[in-house]
Short mmCIF file of C-alpha atoms in Angstrom, two decimals:
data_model
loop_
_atom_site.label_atom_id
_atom_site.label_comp_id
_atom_site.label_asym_id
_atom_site.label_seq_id
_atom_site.Cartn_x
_atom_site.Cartn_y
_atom_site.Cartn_z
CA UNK A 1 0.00 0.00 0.00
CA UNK A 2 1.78 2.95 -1.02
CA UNK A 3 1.34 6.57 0.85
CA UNK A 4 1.11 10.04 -1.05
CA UNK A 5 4.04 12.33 0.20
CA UNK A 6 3.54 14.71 2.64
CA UNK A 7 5.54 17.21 4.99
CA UNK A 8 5.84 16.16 8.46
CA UNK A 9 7.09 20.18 9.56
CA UNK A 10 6.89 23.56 8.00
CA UNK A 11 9.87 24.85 6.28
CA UNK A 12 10.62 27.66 8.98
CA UNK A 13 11.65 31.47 8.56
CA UNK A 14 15.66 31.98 8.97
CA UNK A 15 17.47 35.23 9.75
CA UNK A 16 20.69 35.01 8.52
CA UNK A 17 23.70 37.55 9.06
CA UNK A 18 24.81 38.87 5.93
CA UNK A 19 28.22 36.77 4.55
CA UNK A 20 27.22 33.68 6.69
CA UNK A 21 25.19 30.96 5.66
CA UNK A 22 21.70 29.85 5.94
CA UNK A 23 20.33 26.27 5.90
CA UNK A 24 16.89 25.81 5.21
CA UNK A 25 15.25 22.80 6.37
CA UNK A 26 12.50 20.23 4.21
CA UNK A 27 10.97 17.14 6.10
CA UNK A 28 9.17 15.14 4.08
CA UNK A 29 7.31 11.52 4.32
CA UNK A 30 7.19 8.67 2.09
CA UNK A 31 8.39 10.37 -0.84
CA UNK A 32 8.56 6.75 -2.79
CA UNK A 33 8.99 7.87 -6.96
CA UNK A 34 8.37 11.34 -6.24
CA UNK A 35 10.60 14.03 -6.62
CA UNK A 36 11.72 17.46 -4.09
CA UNK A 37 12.41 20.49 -5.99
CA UNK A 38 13.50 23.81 -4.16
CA UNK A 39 12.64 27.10 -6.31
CA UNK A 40 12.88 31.07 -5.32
CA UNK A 41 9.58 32.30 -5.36
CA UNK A 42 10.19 35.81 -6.45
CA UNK A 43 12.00 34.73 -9.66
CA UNK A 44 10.47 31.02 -9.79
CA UNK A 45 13.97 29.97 -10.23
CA UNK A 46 14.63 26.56 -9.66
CA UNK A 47 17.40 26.21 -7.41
CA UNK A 48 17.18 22.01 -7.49
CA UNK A 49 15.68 18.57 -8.22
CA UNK A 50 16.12 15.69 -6.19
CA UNK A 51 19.98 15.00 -5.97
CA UNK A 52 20.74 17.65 -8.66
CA UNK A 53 21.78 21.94 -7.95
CA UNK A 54 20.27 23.44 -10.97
CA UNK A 55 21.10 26.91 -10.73
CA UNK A 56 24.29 28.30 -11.56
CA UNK A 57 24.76 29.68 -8.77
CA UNK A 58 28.00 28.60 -6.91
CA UNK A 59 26.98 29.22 -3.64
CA UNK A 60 23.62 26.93 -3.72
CA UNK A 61 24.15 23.81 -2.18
CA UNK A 62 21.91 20.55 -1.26
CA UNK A 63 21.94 17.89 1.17
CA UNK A 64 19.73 15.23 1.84
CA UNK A 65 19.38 12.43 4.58
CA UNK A 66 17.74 9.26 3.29
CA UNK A 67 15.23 11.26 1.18
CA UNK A 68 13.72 12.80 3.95
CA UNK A 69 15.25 15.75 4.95
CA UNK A 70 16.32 17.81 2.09
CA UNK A 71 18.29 21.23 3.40
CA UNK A 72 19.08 23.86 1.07
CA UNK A 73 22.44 25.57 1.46
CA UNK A 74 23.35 28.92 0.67
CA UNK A 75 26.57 30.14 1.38
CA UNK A 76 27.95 33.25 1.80
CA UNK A 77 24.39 34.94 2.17
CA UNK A 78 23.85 38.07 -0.18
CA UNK A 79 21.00 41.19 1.03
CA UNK A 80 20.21 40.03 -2.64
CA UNK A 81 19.26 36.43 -1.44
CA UNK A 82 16.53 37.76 1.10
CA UNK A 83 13.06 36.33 0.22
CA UNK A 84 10.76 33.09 0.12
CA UNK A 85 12.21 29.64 -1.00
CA UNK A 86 9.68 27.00 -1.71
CA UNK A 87 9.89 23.43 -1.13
CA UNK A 88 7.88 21.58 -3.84
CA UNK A 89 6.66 17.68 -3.95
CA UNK A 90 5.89 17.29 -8.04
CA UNK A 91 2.53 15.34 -6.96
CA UNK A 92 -0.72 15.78 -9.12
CA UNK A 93 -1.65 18.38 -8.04
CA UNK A 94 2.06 19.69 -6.64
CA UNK A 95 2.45 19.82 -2.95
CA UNK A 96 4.86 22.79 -1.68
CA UNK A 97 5.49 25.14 1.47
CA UNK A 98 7.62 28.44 1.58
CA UNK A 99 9.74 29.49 4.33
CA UNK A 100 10.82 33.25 4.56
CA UNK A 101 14.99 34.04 4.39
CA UNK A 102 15.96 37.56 6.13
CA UNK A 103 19.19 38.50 5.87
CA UNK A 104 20.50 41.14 8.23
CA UNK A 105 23.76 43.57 7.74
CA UNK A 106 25.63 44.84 10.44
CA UNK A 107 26.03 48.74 10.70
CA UNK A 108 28.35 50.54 8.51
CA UNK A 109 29.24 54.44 9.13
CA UNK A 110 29.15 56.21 5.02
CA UNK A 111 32.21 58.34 5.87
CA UNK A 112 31.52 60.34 2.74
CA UNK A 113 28.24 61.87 4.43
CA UNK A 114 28.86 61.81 8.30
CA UNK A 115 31.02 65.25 9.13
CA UNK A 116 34.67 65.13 9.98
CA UNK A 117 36.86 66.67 12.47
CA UNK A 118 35.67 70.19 12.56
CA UNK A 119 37.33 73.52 13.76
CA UNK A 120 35.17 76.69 13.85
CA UNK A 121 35.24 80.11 15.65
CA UNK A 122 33.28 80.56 18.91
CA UNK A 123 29.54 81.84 18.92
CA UNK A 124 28.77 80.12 15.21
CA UNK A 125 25.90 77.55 15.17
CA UNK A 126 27.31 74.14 14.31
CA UNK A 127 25.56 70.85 12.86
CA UNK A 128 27.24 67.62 13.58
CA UNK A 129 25.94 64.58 10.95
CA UNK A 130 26.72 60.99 11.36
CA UNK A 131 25.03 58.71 7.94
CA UNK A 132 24.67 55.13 8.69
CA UNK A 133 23.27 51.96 6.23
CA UNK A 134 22.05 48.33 7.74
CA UNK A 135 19.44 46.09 7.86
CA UNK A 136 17.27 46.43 9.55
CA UNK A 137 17.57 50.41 10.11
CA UNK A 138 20.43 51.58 12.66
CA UNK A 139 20.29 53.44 15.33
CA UNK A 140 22.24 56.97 15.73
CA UNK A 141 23.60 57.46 19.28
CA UNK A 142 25.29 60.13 20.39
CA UNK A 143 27.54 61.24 23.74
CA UNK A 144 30.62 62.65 24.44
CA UNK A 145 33.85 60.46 24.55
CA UNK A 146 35.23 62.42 27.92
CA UNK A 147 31.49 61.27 29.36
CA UNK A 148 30.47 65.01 29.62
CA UNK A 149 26.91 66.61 29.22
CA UNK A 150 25.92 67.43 25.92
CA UNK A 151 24.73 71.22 26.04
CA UNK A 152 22.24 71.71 23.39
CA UNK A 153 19.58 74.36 22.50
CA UNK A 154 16.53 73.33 21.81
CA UNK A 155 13.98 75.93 20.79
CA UNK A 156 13.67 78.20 24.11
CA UNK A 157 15.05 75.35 26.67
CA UNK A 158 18.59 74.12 26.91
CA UNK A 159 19.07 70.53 26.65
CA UNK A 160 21.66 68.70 29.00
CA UNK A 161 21.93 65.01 28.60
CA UNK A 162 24.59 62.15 28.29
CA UNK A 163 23.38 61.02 25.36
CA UNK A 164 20.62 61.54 22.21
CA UNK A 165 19.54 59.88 19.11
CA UNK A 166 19.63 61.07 15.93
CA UNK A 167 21.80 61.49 12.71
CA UNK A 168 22.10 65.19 13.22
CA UNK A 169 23.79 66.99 16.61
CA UNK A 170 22.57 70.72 15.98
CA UNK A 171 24.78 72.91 18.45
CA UNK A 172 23.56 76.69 19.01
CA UNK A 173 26.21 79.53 19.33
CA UNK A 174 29.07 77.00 19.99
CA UNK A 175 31.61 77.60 22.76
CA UNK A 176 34.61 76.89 24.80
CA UNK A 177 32.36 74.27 26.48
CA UNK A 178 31.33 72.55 23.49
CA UNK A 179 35.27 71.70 22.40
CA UNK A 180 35.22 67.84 22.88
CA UNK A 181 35.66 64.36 20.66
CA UNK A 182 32.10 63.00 19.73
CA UNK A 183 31.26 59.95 19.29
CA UNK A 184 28.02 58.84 17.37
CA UNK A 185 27.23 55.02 17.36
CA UNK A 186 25.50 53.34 15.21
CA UNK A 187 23.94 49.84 16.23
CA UNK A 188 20.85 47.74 15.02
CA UNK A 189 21.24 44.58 17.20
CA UNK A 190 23.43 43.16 14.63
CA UNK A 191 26.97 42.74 16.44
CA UNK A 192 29.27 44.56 15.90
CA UNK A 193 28.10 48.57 16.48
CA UNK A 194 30.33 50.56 15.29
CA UNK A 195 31.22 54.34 15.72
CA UNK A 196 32.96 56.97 14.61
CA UNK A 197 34.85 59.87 16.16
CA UNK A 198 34.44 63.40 15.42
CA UNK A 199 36.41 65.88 17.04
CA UNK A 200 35.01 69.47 17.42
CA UNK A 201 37.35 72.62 18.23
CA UNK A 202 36.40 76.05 19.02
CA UNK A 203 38.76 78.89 18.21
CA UNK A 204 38.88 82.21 20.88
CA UNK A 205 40.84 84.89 21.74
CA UNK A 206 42.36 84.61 25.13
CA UNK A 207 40.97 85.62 28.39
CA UNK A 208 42.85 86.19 32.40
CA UNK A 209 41.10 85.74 35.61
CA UNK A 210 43.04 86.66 38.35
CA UNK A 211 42.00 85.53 41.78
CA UNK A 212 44.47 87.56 43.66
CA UNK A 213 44.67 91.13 42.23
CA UNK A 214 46.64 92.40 45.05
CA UNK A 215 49.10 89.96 47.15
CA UNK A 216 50.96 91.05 50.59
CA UNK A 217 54.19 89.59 51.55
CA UNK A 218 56.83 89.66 54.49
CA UNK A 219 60.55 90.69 53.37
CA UNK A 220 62.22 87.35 53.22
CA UNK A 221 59.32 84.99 52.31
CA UNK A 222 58.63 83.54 49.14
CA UNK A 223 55.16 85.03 47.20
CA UNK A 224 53.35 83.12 44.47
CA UNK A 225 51.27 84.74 41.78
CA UNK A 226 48.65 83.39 40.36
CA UNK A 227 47.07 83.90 36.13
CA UNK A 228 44.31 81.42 34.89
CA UNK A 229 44.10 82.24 30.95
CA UNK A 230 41.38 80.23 28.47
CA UNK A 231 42.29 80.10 25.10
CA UNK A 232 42.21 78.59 21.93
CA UNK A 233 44.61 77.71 20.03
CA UNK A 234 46.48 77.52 23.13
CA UNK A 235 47.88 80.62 23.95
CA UNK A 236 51.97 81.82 24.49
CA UNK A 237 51.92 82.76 28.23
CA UNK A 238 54.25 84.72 30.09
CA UNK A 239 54.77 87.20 33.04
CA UNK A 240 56.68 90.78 32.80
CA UNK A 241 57.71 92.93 35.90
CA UNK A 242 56.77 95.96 36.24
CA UNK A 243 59.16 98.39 33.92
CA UNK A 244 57.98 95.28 31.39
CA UNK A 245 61.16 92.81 31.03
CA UNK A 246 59.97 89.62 30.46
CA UNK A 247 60.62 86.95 33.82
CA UNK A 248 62.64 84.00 32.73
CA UNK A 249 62.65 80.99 35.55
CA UNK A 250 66.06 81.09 37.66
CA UNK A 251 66.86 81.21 41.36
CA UNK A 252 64.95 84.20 41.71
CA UNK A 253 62.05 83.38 40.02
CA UNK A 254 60.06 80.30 39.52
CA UNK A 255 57.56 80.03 36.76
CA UNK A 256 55.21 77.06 35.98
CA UNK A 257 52.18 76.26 33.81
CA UNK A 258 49.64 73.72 34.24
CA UNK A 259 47.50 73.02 31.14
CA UNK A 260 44.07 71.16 30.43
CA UNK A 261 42.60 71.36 26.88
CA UNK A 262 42.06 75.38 26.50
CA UNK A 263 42.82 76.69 30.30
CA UNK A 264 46.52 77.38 31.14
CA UNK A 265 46.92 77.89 35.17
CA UNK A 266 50.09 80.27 35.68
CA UNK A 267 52.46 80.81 38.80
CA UNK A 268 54.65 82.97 39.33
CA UNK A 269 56.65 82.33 42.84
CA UNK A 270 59.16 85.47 43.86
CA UNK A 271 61.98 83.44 46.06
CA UNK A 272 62.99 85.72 49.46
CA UNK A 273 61.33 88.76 48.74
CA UNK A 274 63.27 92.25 48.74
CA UNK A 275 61.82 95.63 49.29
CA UNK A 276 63.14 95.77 44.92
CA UNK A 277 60.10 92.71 44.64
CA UNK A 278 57.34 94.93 45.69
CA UNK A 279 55.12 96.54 42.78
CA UNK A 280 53.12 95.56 39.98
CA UNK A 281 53.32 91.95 37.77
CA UNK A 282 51.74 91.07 35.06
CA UNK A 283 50.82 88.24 32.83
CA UNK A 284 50.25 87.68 29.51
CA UNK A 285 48.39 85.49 27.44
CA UNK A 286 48.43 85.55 23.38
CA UNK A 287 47.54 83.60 20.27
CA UNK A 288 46.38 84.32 16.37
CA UNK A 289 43.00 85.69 17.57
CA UNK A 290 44.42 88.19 20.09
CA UNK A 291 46.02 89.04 23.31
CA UNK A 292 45.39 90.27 26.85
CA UNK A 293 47.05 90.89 30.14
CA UNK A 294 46.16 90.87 33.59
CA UNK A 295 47.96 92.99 36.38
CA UNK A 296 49.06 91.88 39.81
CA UNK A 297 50.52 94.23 42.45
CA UNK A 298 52.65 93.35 45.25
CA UNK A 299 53.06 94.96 48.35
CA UNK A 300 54.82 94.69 51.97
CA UNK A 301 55.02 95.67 55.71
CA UNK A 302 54.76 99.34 55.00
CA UNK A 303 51.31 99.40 53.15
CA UNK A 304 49.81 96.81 55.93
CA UNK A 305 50.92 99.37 58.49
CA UNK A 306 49.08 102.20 56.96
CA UNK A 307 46.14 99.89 56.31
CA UNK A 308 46.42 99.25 60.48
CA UNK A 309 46.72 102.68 61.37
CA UNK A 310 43.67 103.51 59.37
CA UNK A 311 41.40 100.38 60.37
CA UNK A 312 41.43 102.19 63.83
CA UNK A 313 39.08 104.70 62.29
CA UNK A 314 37.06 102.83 60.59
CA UNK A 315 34.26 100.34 61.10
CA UNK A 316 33.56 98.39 58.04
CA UNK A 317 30.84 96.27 60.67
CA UNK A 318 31.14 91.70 60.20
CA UNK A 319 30.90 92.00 56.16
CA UNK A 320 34.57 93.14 56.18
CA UNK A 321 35.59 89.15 56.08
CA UNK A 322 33.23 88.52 53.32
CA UNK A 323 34.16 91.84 51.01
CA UNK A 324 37.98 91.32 51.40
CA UNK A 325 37.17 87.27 49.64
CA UNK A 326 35.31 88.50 47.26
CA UNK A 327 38.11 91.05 45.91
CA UNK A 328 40.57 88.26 46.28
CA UNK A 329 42.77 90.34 48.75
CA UNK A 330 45.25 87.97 50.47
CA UNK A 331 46.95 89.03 53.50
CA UNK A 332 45.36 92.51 53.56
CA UNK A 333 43.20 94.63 56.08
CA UNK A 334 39.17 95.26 56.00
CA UNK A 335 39.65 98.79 54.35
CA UNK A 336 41.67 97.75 51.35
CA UNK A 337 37.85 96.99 50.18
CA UNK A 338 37.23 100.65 49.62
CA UNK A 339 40.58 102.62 49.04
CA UNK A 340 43.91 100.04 49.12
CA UNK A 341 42.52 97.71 46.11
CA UNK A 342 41.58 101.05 44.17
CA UNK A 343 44.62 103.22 45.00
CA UNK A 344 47.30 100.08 43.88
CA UNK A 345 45.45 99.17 41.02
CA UNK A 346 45.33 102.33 39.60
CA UNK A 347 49.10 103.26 40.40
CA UNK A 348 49.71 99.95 38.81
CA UNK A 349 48.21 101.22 35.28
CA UNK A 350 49.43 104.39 35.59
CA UNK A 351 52.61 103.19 35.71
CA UNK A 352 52.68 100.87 32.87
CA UNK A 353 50.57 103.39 30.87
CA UNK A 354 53.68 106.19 31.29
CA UNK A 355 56.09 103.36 30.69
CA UNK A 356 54.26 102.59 27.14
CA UNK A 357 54.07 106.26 26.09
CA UNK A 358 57.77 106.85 27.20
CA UNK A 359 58.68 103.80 24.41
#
């Protein structure tokens, strides 16, 4: 008694990575005289018959297991092989099932429309662009590769966050904080995500703060002055005296610079202090988008016994502690608030003003 053919399982859907290869499966039953055939159903192709690859295809392959389970190789999977294979029994009338072959591509960054390394001038608007292909879709993601916020604008609010999504990074009146190496990564749960690197500079002229404008010292001791410039490119930095020779490090003077990215923190340290050392210092911090300088004065016992002899007459009342910090006086009296920080500074520019005029 002889059986018609029939399939004992479906022919199930494969997902495939693309360059590996995929193996789809054909049970069948009491196949007796009958014949298997595999065909593509979007081109009716026929791939194979029984023991024989039809195609032309070199990487179509069969294998079969004592007539019953007939597997369909294809190697080195193509996007272009993504579709429905049928299994077919060439019964009257024909027997057949289709199972479904996706084929998946890792991400891949198109260099030639994501932006490159970028350097721009401070206060422009800047658009960062990162173009990725895959299957399925990737995923944009974007953060900082020093793990800082992101500081974007977005419409009246400012955004702050670790991270965002998109192919685009729009950055409103860039600045100083913005300088950074971006990273955008693309990833579609196809291993491996990859990423690429962007690295964004911000050209300015340079800028002092000085945290001690006026700086007491005992005859004797050793004084440090202190310059923090921002800058970038990175600025020449240096420290004149007061009739404006520039201060080279020997055993007099000490001079050191600590950098990070566009801020250069400056010291000055005057070794056993002479009644010569008193007066004004200043600093100096330049590159091709400008220059500017930042005075310092120093001064000794005689000016903190004036500043004594006057406190006597004066109640500046418990907010003398808080107003001397907040001019960044250091070893000086309550009333160098109101006239020592005023009188010094402006001797200081007066002097270097009649020394520039007298060039």
């Amino acid at each position: 008694m002889e059986f018609d053919p029939r399939f004992l399982e479906p022919v199930y859907n494969i997902t495939v990575a693309v360059g590996r290869t995929a193996r789809l499966k054909c049970v069948v039953e009491d196949l007796g005289f009958y014949r298997v055939a595999w065909l593509r159903v979007k081109s009716k192709t026929i791939l194979t018959i029984h023991n024989h690859v039809i195609t032309r295809n070199y990487r179509i392959d069969l294998s079969h297991n004592n007539y019953r389970n007939w597997v369909l190789h294809i190697n080195n999977v193509k996007e272009s092989d993504r579709g429905g294979y049928m299994c077919q029994i060439n019964t009257v009338p024909m027997k057949s099932q289709v199972g479904y072959l996706d084929v998946v591509v890792p991400p891949e960054i198109i260099g030639s429309e994501s932006s490159t390394d970028l350097l721009v001038r401070e206060g422009i608007n800047v658009t960062l662009k990162c173009i990725a292909k895959g299957y399925p879709v990737p995923v944009i993601t974007w953060r900082r590769e020093d793990e800082q916020p992101l500081y974007l604008q977005k419409r009246k609010n400012k955004l702050k966050a670790t991270s965002i999504t998109g192919e685009t990074v729009n950055i409103s009146k860039v600045s100083r904080l913005h300088m950074g190496a971006y990273l955008c990564i693309a990833s579609n749960g196809v291993p491996p995500s990859v990423s690429r690197r962007i690295l964004l500079q911000v050209n300015f002229p340079p800028m002092i703060w000085i945290p001690h404008q006026l700086v007491g010292s005992l005859l004797g001791n050793n004084s440090t002055l202190e310059c923090h410039t921002e800058a970038f490119p990175m600025s020449i930095n240096y420290w004149t005296k007061e009739a404006g020779d520039v201060i080279i490090s020997d055993q007099k003077y000490l001079t050191k610079t600590r950098e990070d990215t566009y801020k250069v923190h400056m010291q000055l340290t005057i070794q056993a202090v002479t009644p010569d050392d008193y007066g004004c210092y200043k600093c100096f911090a330049k590159n091709s988008l400008g220059s500017t300088e930042g005075s310092i004065r120093l001064y000794g016992d005689q000016l903190k016994m004036t500043n004594d002899f006057t406190d006597k007459n004066t109640d500046l009342g418990s907010n003398s502690v808080h107003q001397q910090q907040s001019l960044g006086v250091s070893h000086a009296s309550p009333l160098k608030l109101q006239t020592t920080h005023i009188l010094l500074s402006l001797i200081c520019w007066l002097m270097s003003t009649n020394q520039r005029k007298s060039r």
